[in-house]
PDB file of C-alpha atoms and ligand atoms in Angstrom:
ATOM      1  CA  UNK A 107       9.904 -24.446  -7.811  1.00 44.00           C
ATOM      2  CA  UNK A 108      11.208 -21.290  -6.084  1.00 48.00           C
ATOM      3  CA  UNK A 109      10.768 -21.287  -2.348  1.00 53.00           C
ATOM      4  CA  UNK A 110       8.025 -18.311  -2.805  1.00 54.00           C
ATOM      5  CA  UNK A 111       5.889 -20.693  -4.886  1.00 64.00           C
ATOM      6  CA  UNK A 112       3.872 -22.118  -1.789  1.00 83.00           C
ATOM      7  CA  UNK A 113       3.321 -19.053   0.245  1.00 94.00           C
ATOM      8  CA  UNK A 114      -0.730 -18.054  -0.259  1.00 96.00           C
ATOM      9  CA  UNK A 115      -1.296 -14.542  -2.210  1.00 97.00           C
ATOM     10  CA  UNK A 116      -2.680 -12.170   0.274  1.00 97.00           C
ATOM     11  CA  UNK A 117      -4.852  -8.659  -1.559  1.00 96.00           C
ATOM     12  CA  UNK A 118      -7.477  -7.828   0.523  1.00 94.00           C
ATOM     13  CA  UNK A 119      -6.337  -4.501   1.436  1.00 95.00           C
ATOM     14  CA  UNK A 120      -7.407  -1.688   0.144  1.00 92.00           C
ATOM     15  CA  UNK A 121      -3.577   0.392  -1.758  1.00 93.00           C
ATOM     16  CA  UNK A 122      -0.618   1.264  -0.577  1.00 95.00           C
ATOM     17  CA  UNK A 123       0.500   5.153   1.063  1.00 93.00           C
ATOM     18  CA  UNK A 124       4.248   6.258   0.393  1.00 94.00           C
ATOM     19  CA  UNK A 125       4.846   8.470   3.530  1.00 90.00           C
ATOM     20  CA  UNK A 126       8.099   9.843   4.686  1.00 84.00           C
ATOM     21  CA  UNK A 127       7.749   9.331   8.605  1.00 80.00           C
ATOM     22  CA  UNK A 128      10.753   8.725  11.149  1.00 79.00           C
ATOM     23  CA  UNK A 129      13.277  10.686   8.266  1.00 82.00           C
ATOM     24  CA  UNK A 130      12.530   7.204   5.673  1.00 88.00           C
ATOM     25  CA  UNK A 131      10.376   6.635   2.921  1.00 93.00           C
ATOM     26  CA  UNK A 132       7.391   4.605   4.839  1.00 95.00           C
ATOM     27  CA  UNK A 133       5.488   1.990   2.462  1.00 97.00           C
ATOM     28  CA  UNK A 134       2.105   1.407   3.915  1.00 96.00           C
ATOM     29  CA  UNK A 135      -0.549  -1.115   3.022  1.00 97.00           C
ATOM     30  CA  UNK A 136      -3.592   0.513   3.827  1.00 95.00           C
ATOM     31  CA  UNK A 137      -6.474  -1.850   5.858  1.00 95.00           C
ATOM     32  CA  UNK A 138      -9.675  -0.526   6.862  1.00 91.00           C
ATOM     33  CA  UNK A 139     -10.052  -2.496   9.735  1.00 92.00           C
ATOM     34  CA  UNK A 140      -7.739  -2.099  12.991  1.00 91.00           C
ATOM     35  CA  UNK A 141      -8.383  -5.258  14.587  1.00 94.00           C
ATOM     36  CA  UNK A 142      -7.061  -6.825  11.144  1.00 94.00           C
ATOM     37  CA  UNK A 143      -3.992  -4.903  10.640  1.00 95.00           C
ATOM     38  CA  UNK A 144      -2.777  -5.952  14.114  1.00 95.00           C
ATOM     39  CA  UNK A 145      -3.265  -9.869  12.909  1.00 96.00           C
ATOM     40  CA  UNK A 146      -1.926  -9.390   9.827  1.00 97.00           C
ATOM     41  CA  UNK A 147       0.732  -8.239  11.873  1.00 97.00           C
ATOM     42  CA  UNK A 148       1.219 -10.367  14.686  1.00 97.00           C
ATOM     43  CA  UNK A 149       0.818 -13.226  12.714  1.00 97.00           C
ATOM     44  CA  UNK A 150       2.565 -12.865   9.438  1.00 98.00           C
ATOM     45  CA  UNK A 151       4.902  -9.800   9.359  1.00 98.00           C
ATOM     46  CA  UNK A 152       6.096  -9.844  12.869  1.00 98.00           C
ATOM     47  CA  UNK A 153       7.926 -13.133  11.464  1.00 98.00           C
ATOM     48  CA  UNK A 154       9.564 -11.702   8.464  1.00 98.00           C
ATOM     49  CA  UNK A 155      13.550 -11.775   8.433  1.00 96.00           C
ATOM     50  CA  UNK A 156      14.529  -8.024   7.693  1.00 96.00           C
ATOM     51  CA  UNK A 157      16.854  -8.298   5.077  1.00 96.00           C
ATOM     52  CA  UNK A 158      15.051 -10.794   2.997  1.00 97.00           C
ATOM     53  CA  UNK A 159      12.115  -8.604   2.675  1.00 98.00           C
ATOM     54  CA  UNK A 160      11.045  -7.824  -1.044  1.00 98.00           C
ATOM     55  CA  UNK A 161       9.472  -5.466  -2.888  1.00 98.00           C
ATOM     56  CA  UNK A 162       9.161  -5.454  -6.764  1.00 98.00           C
ATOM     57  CA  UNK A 163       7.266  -3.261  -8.443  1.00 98.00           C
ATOM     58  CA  UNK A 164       6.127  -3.905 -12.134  1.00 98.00           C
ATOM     59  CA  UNK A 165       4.983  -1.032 -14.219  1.00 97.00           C
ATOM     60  CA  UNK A 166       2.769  -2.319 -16.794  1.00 96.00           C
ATOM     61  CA  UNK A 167       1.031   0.927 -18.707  1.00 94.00           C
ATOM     62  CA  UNK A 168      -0.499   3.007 -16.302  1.00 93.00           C
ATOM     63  CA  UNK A 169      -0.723   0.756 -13.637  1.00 96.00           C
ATOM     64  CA  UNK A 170       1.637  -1.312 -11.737  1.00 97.00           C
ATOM     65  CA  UNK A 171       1.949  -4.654  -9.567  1.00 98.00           C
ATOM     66  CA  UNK A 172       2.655  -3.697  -6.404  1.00 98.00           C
ATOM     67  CA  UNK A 173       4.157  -7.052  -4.530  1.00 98.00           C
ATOM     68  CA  UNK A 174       6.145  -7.762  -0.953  1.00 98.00           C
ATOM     69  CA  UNK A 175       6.936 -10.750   0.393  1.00 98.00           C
ATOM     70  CA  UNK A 176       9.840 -12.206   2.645  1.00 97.00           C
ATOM     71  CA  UNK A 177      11.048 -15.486   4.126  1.00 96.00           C
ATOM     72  CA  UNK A 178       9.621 -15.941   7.355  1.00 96.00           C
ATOM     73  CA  UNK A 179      10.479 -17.443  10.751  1.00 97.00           C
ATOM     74  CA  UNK A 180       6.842 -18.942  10.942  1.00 96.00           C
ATOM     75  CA  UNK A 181       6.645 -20.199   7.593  1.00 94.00           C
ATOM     76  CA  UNK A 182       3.289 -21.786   8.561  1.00 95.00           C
ATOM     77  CA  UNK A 183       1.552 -18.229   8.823  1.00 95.00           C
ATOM     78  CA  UNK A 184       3.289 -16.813   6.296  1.00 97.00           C
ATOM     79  CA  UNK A 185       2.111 -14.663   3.160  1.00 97.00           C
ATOM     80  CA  UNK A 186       3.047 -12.881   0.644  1.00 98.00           C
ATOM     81  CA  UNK A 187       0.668  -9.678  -0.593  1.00 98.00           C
ATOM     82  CA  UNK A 188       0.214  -8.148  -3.985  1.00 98.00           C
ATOM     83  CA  UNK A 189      -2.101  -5.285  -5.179  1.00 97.00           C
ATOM     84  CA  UNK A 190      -2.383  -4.162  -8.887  1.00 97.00           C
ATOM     85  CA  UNK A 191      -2.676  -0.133  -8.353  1.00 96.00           C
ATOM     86  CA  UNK A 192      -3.113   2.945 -10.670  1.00 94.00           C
ATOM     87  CA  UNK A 193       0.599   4.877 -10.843  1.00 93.00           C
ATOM     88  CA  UNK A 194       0.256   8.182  -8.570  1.00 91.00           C
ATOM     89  CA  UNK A 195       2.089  10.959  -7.447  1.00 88.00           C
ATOM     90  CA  UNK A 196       3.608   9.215  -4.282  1.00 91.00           C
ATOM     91  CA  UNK A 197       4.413   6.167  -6.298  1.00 94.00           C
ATOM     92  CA  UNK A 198       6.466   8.634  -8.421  1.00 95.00           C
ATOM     93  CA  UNK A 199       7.759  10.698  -5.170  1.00 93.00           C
ATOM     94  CA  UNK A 200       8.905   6.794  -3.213  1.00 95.00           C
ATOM     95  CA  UNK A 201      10.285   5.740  -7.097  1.00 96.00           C
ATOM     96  CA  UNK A 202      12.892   8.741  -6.940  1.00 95.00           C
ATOM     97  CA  UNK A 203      13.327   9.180  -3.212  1.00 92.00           C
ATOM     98  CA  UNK A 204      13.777   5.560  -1.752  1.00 93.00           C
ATOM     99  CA  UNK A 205      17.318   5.550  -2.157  1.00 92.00           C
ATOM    100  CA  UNK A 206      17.235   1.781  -1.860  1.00 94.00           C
ATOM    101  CA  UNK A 207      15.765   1.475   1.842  1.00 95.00           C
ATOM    102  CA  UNK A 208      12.103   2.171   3.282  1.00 97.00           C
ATOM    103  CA  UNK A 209      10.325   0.755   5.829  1.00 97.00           C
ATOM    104  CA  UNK A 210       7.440  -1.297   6.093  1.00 97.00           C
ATOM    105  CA  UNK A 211       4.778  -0.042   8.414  1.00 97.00           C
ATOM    106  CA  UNK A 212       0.640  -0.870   8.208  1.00 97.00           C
ATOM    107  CA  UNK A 213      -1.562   2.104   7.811  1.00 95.00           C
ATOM    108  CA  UNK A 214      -5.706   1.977   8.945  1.00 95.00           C
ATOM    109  CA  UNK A 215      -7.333   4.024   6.735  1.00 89.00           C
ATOM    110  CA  UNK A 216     -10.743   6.138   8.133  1.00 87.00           C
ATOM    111  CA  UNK A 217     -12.993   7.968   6.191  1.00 86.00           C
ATOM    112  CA  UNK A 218     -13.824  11.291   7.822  1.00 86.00           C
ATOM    113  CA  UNK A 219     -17.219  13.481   7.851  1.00 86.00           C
ATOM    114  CA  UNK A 220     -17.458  17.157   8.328  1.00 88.00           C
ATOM    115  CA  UNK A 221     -18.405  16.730  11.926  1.00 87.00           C
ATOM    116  CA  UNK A 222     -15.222  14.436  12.434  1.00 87.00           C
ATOM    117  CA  UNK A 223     -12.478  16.985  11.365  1.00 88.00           C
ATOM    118  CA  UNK A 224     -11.141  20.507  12.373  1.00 90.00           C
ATOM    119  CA  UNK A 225     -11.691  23.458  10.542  1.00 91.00           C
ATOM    120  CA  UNK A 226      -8.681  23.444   8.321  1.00 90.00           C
ATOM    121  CA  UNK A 227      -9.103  19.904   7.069  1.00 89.00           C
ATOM    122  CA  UNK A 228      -8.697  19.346   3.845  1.00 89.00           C
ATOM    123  CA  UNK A 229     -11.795  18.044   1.726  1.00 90.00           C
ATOM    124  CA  UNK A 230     -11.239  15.590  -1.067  1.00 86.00           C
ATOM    125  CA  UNK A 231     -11.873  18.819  -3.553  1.00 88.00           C
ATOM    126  CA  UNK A 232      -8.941  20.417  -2.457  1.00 89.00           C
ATOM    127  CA  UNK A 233     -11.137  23.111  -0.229  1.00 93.00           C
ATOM    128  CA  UNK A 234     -11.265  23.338   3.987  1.00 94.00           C
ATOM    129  CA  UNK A 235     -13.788  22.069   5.933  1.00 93.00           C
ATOM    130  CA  UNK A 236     -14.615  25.551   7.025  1.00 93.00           C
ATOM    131  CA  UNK A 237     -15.419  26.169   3.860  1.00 95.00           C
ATOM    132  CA  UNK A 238     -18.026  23.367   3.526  1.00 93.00           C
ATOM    133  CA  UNK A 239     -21.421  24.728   4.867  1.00 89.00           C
ATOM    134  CA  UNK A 240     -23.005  22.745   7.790  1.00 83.00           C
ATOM    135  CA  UNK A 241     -26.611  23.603   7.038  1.00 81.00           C
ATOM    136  CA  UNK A 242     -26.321  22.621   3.347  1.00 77.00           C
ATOM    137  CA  UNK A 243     -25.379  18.658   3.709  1.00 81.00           C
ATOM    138  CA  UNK A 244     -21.601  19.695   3.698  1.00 90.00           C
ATOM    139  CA  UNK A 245     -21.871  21.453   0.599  1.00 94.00           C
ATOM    140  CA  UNK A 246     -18.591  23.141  -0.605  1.00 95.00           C
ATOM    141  CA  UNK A 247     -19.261  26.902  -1.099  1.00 94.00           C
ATOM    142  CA  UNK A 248     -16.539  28.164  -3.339  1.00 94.00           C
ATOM    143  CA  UNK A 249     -19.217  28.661  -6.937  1.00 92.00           C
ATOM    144  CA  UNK A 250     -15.917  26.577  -9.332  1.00 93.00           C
ATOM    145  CA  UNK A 251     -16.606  23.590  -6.660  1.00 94.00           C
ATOM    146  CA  UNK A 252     -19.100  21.273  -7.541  1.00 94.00           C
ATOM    147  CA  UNK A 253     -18.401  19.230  -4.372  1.00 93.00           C
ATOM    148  CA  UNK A 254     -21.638  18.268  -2.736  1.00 93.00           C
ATOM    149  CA  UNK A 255     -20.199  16.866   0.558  1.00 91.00           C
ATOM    150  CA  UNK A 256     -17.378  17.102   2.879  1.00 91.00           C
ATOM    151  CA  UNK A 257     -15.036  14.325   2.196  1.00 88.00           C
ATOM    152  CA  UNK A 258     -11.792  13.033   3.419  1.00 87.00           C
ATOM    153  CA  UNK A 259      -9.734  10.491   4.645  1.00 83.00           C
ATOM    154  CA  UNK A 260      -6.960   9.695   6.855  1.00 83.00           C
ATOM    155  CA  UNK A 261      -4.220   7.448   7.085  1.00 87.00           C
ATOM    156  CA  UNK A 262      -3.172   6.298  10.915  1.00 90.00           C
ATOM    157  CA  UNK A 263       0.295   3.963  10.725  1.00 91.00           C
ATOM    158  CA  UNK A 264       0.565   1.577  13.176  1.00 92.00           C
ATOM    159  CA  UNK A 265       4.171   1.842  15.321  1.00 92.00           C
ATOM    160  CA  UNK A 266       5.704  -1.396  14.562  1.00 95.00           C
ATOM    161  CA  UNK A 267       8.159  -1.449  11.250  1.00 96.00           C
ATOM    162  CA  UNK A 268      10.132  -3.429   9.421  1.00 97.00           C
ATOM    163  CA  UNK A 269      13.353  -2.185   7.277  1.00 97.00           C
ATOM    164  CA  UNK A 270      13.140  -2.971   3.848  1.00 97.00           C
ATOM    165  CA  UNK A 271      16.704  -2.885   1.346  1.00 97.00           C
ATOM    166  CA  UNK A 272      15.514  -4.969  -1.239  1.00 98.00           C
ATOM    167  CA  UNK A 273      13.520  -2.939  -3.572  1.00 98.00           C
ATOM    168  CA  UNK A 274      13.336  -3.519  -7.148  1.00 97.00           C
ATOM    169  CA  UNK A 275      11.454  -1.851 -10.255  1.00 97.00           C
ATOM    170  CA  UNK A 276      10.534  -4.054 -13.338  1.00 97.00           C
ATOM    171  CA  UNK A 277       9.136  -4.287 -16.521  1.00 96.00           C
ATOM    172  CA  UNK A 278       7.085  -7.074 -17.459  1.00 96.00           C
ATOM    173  CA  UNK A 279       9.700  -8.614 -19.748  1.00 96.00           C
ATOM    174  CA  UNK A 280      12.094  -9.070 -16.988  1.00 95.00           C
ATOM    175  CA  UNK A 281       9.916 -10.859 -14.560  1.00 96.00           C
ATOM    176  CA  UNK A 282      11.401 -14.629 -15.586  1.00 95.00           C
ATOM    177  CA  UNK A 283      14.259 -13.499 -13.498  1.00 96.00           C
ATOM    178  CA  UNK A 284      12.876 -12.501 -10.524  1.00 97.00           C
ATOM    179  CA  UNK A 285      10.771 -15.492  -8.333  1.00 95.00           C
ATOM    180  CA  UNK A 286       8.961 -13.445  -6.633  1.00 96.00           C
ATOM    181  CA  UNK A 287       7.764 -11.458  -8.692  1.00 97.00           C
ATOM    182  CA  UNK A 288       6.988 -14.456 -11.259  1.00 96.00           C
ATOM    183  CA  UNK A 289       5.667 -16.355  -8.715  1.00 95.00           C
ATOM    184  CA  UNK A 290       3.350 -13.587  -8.554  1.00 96.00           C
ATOM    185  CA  UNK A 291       2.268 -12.594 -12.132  1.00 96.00           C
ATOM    186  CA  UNK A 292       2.659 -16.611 -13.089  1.00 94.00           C
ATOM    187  CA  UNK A 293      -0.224 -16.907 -10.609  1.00 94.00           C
ATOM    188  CA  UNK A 294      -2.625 -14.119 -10.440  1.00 95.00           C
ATOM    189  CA  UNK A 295      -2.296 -12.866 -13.969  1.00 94.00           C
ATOM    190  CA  UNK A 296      -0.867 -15.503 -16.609  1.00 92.00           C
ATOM    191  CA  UNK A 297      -2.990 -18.349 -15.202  1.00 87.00           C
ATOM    192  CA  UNK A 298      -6.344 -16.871 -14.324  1.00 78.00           C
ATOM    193  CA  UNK A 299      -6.147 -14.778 -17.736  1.00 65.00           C
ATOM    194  CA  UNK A 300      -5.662 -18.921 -19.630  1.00 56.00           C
ATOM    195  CA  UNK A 301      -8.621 -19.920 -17.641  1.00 52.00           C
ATOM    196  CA  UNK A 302     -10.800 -17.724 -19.455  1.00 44.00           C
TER     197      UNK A 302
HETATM  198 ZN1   ZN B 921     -15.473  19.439  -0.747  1.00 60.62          ZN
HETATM  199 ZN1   ZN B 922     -14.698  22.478  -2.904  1.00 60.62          ZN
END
């Protein structure tokens, strides 16, 4: 039993953002709720010991596990999260670019409507806001588009951060020798997938 083994799984969030911010690669586990990424923080993460923060990642097809977790100086409120995420661009960008270190910072994602956003905004189809018409339900007007409302998001990160130097990539074969990530896959994949 690896130390790791009794510290809950934590996934209710909704991905992760790789941002460079402050002249680092951030990684940011995206909430949707502010009042719940300042708990999350305050309770769990504001405990972690720097250097024995984790993160494995393990690539399995097109996807990968996505898992962090650290020992903590509050043991009692600690957690450990995991999120099993479609490979994107910025997972490719952090993979090349971490150069071993990030930091850890929370992100609150908000979804934004036309009347939320400036006029250069980007819409989720690539095209401005300005080009979205007001009097049409948002409709984008380029004639390629079929975009039928103004769409977008944005990603606030909270101040607080945490440096992270322990940052590993892995295939699935490999996880035996890691306890964290083990710990992980032993219990939210290997077990659940026996139940059935
Ligand atoms: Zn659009
Ligand atoms: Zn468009």
């Amino acid at each position: 039993m690896s130390i790791h083994s009794s510290i809950p799984w934590f996934d209710d969030f909704m991905g992760v953002a790789y941002r460079y911010y402050d002249l680092r690669m951030n990684v940011v586990p995206l909430l949707t709720d502010r009042k719940q990424s300042a708990s999350l923080w305050h309770d769990t993460i504001h405990w972690w010991v720097d250097p024995s923060i984790k993160i494995r990642f393990v690539e399995i097809g097109d996807k990968y596990w996505f898992i962090l977790g650290s020992d903590s100086q509050k043991p009692d409120t600690n957690l450990s999260f995991f999120k099993v995420l479609h490979k994107s661009e910025n997972y490719e960008r952090f993979k090349k670019g971490h150069g071993g270190e990030a930091y850890l910072r929370l992100g609150v994602y908000a979804k934004k409507t036309l009347s939320d956003v400036k006029k250069s905004a980007l819409c989720n189809c690539s095209h401005e806001a300005r080009d979205h018409d007001e009097g049409d339900n948002d409709v984008c007007l380029y004639n390629s588009c079929d975009c039928k409302k103004f769409a977008s998001f944005q990603v606030n990160l909270l101040k607080r951060k945490k440096t992270i130097t322990d940052i590993l990539y892995l295939e699935e074969k490999d996880v035996k020798d890691d306890p964290l990530a083990w710990n992980c896959l032993n219990k939210n994949k290997y077990s659940k997938s026996e139940q059935n």
